[in-house]
XYZ file of C-alpha atoms in Angstrom:
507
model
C -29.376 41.051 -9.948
C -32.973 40.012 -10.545
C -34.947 37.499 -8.720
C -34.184 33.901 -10.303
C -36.301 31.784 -12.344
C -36.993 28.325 -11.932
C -35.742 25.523 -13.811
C -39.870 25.084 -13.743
C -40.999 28.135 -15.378
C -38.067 27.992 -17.719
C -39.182 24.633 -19.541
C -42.447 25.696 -19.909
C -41.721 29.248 -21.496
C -39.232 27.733 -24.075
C -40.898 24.771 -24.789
C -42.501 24.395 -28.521
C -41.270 28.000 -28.680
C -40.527 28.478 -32.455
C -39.370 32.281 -32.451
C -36.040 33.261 -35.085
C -33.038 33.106 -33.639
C -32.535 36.756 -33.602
C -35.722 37.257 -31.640
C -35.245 34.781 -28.995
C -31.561 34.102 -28.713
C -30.528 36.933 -25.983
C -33.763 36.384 -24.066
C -33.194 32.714 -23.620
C -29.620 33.221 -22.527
C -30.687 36.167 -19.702
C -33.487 33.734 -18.805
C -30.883 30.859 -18.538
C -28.809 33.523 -16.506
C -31.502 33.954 -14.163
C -32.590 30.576 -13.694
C -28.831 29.720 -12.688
C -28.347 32.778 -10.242
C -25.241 34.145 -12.146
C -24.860 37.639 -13.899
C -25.802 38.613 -17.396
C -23.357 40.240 -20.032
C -24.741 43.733 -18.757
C -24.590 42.838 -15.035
C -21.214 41.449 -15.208
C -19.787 43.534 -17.837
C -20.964 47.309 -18.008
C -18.434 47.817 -20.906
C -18.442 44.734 -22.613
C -14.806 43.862 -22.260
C -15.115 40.768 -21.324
C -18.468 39.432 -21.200
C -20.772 40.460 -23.991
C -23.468 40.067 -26.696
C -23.005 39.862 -30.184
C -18.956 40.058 -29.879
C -17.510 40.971 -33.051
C -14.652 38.375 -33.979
C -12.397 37.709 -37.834
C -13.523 34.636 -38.925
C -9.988 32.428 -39.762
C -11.628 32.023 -43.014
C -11.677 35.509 -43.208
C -14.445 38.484 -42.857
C -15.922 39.715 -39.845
C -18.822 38.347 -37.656
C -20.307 38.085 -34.329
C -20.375 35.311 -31.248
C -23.686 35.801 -29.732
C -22.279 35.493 -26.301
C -19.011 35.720 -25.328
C -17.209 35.411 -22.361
C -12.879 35.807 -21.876
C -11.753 32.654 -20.218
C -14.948 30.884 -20.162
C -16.827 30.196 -23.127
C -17.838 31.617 -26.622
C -21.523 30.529 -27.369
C -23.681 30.331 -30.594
C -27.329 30.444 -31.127
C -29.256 28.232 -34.391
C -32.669 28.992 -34.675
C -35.094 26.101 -34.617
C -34.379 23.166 -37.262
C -31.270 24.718 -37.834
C -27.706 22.271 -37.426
C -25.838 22.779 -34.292
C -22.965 21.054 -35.949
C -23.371 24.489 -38.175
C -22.672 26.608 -35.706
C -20.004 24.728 -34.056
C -18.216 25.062 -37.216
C -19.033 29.222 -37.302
C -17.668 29.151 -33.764
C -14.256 27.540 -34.989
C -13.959 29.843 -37.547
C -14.387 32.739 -34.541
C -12.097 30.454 -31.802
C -8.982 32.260 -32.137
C -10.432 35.643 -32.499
C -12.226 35.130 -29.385
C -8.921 34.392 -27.149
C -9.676 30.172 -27.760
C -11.879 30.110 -24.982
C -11.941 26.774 -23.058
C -15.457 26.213 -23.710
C -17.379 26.606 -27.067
C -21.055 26.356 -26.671
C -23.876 25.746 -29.803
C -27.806 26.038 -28.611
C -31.468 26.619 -29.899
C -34.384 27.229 -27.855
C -34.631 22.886 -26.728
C -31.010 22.185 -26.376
C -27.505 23.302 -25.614
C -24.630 21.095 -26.861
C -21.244 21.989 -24.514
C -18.165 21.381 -26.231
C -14.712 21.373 -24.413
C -11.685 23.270 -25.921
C -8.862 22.647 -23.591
C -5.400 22.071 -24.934
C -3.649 18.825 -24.950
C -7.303 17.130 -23.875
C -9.890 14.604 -25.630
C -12.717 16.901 -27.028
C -15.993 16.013 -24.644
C -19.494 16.878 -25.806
C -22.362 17.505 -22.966
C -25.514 17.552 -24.395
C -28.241 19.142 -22.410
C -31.931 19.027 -23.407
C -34.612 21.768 -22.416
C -36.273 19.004 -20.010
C -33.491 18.079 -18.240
C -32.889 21.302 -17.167
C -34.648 20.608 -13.669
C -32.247 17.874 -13.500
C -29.344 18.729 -10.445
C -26.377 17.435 -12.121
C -27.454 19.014 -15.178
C -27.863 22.534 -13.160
C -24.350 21.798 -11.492
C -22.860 21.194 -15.263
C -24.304 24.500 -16.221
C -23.165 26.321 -13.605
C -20.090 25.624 -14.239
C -19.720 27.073 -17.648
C -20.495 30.198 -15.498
C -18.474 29.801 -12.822
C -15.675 27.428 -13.009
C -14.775 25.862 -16.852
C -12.199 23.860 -15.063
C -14.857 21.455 -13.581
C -15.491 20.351 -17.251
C -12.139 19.694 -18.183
C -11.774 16.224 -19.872
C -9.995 13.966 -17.286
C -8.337 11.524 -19.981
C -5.898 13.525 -22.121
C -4.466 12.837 -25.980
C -1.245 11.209 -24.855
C -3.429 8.781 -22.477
C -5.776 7.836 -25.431
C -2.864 7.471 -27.510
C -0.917 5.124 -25.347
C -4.174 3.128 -24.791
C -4.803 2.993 -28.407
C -0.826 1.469 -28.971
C -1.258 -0.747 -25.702
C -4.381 -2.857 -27.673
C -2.963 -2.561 -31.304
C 0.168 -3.943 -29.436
C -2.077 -7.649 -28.635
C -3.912 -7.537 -32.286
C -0.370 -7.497 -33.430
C 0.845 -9.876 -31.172
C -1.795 -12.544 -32.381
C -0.772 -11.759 -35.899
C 3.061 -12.148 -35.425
C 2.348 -15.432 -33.353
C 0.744 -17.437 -36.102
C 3.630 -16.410 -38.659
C 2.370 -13.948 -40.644
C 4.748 -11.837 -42.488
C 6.136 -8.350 -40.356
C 5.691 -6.255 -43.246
C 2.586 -7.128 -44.508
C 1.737 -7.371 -40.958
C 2.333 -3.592 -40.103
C 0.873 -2.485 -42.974
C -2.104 -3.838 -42.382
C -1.981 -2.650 -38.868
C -1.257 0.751 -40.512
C -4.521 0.704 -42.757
C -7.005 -0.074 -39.582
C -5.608 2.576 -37.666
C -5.715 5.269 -40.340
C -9.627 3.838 -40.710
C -10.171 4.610 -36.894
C -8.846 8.086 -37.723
C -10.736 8.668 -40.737
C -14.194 7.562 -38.811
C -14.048 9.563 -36.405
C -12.810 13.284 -38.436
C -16.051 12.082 -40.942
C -13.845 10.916 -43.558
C -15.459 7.728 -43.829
C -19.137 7.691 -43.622
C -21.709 6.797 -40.916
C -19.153 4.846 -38.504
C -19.595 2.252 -41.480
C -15.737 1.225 -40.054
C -16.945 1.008 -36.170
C -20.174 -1.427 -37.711
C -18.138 -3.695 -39.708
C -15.539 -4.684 -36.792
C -18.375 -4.887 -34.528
C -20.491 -7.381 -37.260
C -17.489 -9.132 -37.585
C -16.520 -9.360 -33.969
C -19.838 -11.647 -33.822
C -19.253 -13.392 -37.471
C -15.499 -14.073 -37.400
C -15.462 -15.670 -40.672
C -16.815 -12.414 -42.707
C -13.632 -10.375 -41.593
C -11.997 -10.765 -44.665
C -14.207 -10.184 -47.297
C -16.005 -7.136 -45.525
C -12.691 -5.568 -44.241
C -11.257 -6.230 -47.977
C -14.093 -4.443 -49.720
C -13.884 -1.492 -47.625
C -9.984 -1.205 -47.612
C -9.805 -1.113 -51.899
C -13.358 1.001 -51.620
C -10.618 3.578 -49.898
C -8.095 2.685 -52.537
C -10.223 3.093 -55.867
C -13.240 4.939 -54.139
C -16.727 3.322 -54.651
C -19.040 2.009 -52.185
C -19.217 -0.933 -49.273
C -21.851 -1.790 -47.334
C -24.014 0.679 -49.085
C -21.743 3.838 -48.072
C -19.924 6.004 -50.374
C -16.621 6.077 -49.910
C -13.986 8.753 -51.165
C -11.189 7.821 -52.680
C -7.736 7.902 -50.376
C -5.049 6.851 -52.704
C -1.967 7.862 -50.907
C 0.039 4.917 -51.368
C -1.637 3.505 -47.930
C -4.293 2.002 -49.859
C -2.257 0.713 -52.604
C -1.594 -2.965 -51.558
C -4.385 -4.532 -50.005
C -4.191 -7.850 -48.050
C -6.327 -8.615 -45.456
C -5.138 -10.782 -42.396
C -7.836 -12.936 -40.762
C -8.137 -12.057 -37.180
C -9.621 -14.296 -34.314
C -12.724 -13.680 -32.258
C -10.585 -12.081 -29.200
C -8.627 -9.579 -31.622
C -11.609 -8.411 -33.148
C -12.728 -7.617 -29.335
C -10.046 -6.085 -28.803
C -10.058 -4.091 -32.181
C -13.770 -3.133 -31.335
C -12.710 -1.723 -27.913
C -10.135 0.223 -29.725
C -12.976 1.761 -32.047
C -14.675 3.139 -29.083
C -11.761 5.476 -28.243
C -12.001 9.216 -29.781
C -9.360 8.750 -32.775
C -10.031 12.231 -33.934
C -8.005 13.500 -31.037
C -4.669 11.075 -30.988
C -1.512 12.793 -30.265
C 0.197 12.701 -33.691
C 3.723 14.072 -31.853
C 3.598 10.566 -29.899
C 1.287 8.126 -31.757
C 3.981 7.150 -34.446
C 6.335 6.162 -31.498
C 4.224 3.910 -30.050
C 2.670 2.159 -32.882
C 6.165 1.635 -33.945
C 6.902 -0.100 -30.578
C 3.555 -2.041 -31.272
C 4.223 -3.226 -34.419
C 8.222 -4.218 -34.699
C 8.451 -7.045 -32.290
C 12.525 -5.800 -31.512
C 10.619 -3.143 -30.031
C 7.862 -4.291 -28.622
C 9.506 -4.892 -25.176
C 9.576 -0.816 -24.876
C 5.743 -0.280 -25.080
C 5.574 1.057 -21.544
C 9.194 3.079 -21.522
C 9.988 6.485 -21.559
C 8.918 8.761 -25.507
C 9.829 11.587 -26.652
C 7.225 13.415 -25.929
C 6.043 17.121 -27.589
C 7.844 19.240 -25.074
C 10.643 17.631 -25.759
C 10.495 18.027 -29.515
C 9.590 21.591 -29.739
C 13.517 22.098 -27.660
C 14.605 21.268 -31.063
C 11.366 22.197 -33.459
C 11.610 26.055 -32.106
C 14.920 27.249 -32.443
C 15.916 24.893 -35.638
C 13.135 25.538 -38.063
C 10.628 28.348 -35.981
C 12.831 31.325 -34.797
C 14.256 31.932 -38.002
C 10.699 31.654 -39.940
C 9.042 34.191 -37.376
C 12.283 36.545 -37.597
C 11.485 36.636 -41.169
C 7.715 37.336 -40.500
C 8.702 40.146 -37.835
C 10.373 41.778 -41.079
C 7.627 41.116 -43.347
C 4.868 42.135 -40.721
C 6.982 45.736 -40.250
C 6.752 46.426 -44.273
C 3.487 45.526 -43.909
C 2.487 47.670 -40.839
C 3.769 50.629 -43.195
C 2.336 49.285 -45.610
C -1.271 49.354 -44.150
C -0.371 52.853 -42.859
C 0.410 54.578 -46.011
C -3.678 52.795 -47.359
C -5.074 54.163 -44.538
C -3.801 57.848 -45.076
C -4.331 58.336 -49.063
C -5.831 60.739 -50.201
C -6.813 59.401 -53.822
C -8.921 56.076 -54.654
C -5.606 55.307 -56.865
C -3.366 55.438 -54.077
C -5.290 53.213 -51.872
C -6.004 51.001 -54.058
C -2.365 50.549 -55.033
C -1.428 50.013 -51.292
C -3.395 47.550 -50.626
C -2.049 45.465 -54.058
C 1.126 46.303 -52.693
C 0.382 44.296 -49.234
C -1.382 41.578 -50.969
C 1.450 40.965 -52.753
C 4.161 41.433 -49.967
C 1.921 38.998 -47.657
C 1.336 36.907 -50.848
C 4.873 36.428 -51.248
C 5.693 35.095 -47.661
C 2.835 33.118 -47.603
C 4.738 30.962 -51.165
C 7.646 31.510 -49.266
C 6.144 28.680 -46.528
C 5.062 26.862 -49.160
C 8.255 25.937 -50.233
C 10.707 25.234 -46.979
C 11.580 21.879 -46.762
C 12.246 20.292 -43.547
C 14.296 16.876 -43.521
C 14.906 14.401 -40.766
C 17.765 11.756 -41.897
C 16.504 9.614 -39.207
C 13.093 10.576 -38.806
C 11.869 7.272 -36.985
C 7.366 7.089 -37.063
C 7.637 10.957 -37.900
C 6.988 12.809 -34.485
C 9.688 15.531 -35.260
C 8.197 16.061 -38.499
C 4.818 16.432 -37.830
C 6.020 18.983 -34.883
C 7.382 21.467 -37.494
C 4.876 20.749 -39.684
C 1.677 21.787 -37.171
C 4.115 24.722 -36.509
C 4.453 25.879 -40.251
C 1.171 25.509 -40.532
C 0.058 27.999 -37.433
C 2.545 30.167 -38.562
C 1.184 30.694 -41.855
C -2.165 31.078 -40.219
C -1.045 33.535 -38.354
C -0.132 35.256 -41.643
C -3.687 34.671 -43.380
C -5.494 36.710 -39.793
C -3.035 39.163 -40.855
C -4.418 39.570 -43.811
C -8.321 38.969 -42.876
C -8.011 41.467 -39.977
C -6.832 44.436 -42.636
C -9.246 43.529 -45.090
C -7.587 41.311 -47.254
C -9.021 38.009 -48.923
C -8.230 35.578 -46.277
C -5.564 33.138 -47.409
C -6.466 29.804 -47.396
C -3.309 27.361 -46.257
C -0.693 25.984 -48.885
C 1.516 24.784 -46.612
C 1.130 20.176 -47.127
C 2.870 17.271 -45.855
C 5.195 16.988 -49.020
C 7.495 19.597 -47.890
C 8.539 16.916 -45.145
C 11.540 15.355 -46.090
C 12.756 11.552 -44.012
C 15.212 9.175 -43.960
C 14.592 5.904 -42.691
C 15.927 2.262 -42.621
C 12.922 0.698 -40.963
C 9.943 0.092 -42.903
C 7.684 0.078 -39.707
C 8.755 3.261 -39.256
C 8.779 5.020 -42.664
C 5.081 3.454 -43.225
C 4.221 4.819 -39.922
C 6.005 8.354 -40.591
C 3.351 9.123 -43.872
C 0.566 7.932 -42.060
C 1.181 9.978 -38.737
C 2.031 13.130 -41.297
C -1.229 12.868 -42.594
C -3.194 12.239 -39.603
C -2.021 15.312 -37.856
C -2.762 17.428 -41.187
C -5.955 16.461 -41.654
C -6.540 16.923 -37.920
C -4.993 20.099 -37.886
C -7.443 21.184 -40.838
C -10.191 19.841 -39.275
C -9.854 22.009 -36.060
C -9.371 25.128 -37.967
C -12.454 24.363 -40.089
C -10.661 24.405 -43.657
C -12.046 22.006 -45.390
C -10.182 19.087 -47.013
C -9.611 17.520 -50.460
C -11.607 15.202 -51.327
C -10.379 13.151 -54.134
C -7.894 11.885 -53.473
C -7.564 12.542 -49.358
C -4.027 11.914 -49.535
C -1.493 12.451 -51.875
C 1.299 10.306 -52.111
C 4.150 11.131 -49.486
C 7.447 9.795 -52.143
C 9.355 12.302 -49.688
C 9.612 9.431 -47.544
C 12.470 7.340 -48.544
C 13.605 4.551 -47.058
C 17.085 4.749 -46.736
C 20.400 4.579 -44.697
C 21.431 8.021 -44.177
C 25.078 7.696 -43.298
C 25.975 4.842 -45.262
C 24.795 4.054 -49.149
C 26.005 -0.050 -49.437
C 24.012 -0.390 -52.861
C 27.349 -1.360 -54.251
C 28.565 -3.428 -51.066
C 32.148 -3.640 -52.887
C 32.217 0.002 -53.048
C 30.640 1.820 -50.191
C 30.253 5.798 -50.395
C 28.382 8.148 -48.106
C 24.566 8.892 -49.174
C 23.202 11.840 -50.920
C 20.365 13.551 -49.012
C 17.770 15.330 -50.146
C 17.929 19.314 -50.472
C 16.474 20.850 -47.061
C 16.262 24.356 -45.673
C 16.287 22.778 -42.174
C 17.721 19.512 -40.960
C 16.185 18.649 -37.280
C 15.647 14.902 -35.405
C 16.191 12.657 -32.556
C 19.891 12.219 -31.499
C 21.070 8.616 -31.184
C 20.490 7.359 -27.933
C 24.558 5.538 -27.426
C 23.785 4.711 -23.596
C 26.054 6.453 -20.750
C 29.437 4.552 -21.229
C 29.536 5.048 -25.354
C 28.866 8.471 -24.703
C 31.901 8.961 -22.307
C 33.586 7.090 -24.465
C 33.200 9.143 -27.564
């Protein structure tokens, strides 16, 4: 390996330097190598088979393209030339992150600065943003190093599920408050439901500029303006428009539809403000619902701090119900279309090829509608967390179906599958409000970290799949009672009734 550099001798060579990125970009990360006493790409990795320049990678979007640096197990990094967004090529790296193994680290940099971006699963993104002068800095050298050396130093130490709860545990006293000075429970939770779908939407960029975060915070200090400034935002989301000199998009969704603002006091808009500060974008959709719905029903408030159902335990049912039989039926499709892709690659006329590849289009366009339309019902389905399970499953599944495609040079396929092919059954309206709501969330989040963009008028679309409803017994005729019809569903999946250890014997 060659001598080091100095942290010194590295500012001042990169400083004010304006080169392309193209021209500068592999001679600032050997530098950086050398300044940090660990191996380059050609040091390391004689072959490239692990570490390596310009690694070629399918874009999920489809197409081919190149990491500039890449590095199995570690990190994938991306250079911008000067001026240039980083938040640009964080996005280019997303499209690459599954192509490149989902590496636990995904780096963006120009010549000045290098912006560190954690990928581990189950975790609360974290962003470490180091600038050129800093770089003589220890902690910043140690931080660095690290990337190198041991990714698992940078590993987030507050996870989704402990955001999540934290997020539940301080909805849990706004609600409280609310409850205490006799406001209605439904209009209550609904309300509770719009501010927390605002947190969300702040923090994916829905909603513009933190203009959510600035309000509670104004308010916080001017009690009295809650209201009116909450109000204005809340049918800005409804009707789309603009408030407080943002444009807003327009939500619609049926979440937006009723409007009616409930004064809060000085110490609940603390406590909401507190709650702004946590990451939203990465709540645990599989959990959240539970807990808000603890939060918000005061029969269940006294189970805040017990025992969920948490993801692992959901996937035991999610996998074998709805999954095993879906990727059985991809195994089959995949093995036409292996043969498929065999018979382009060997033809001997342009007609031939040409009428291979429509053939696998079509054969991959076919399964692809054939996602589209299962429908998944839960005749119980509670705030939704078995739901939005099998929907982030359908959803990688088909995405597994458009790389397919992209890697045999195919237009990519951009997803179809949505939130209405959920199907629920619910008696509680806490629940069934908070069931739509969590759907959507963990869409849109599941869009937004697969860098497909979203629609934009309206966000949402309503979610009339959501009934609420008894699902063993219809009484809307209380003199003649009769069992309920359910909705058509290619799978039926949910939470068992808990009956307690002496029913169960019992039965």
């Amino acid at each position: 390996m060659s001598t080091t550099t100095s942290p010194a001798s590295f500012i001042a060579k990169w400083r004010d330097n304006q080169l392309k990125e193209s021209s500068a970009s592999q001679e600032h990360f050997i530098d950086l190598c050398r300044m940090l006493g660990v191996p380059t790409p050609v040091e390391a990795d004689r072959d490239g088979s692990f570490y390596t320049f310009e690694k070629g990678a399918e874009k999920t979007s489809g197409g081919g393209g190149f990491a500039d640096v890449w590095y199995r197990d570690r990190f994938a990094w991306e250079y911008k030339g000067p001026g240039a967004r980083l938040d640009d090529a964080y996005q280019q790296l997303l499209l690459y992150r599954e192509a490149l193994e989902s590496p636990p680290l995904l780096i963006v940099s120009d010549l000045q600065r290098i912006q560190i971006h954690t990928n581990f699963t189950g975790t609360v993104k974290q962003i470490h943003t180091i600038e050129l002068d800093e770089l003589d800095n220890p902690d910043t050298l140690r931080t660095l190093r690290a990337v190198f050396t041991d990714p698992e130093k940078l590993r987030p130490k507050r996870t989704a599920a402990q955001v999540t709860e934290e997020a539940a545990e301080r909805f849990a006293k706004i609600t409280l408050g609310l409850r205490s000075r006799g406001n209605d429970p439904d209009q209550t939770a609904h309300f509770m439901v719009q501010l927390l779908f605002c947190l969300f939407a702040e923090d994916v960029g829905l909603l513009p500029n933190r203009i959510f975060s600035r309000l509670i915070k104004f308010t916080a200090a001017n009690p009295e303006s809650f209201t009116t400034q909450i109000g204005e935002l809340l049918a800005a989301m409804r009707d789309g428009g603009v408030s407080n000199l943002e444009t807003i998009s327009r939500f619609n969704g049926g979440l937006f539809n009723q409007i009616n603002v409930l004064d809060l006091t000085e110490t609940e808009l603390r406590e909401l403000e507190r709650a702004s500060r946590l990451d939203w974008s990465y709540i645990e959709p599989a959990i959240i619902g539970t807990l808000f719905e603890r939060s918000l029903d005061p029969a269940r408030r006294s189970q805040l701090g017990a025992h969920y159902t948490g993801r692992g335990d959901i996937e035991r049912v999610v996998e074998p119900v709805v999954m095993q039989p879906l990727r059985r039926r991809w195994n089959e499709v995949r093995e036409q279309a292996d043969k498929l892709k065999a018979d382009w690659d060997s033809a001997t006329t342009p007609r031939t090829r040409e009428n291979r590849k429509n053939q696998l289009a079509s054969l991959l366009f076919k399964f692809q509608d054939e996602l589209r339309q299962v429908r998944i019902l839960d005749p119980a389905c509670g705030s939704g967390n078995f739901l939005y399970v099998a929907l982030e499953n359908l959803l990688d599944l088909e995405k597994q179906v458009a790389q397919y495609a992209a890697i045999n040079g195919l237009p990519f396929l951009m997803p179809q599958v949505r939130p209405t092919q959920l199907y629920g059954l619910e008696i509680n309206h806490y629940a069934r409000e908070l069931t739509q709501t969590v759907i959507w969330i963990g869409y849109l989040q599941w869009m937004r970290l697969n860098a497909h963009a979203v629609q934009d008028d309206p966000v949402l679309d309503p979610m009339e799949t959501i009934k609420l409803q008894d699902s063993i017994l219809d009484l809307s005729d209380p003199d003649n009672p009769r069992e309920p019809e359910w909705p058509e569903a290619d799978f039926i999946i949910g939470n068992p009734p808990f009956l307690g250890a002496k029913r169960l014997r019992s039965e």
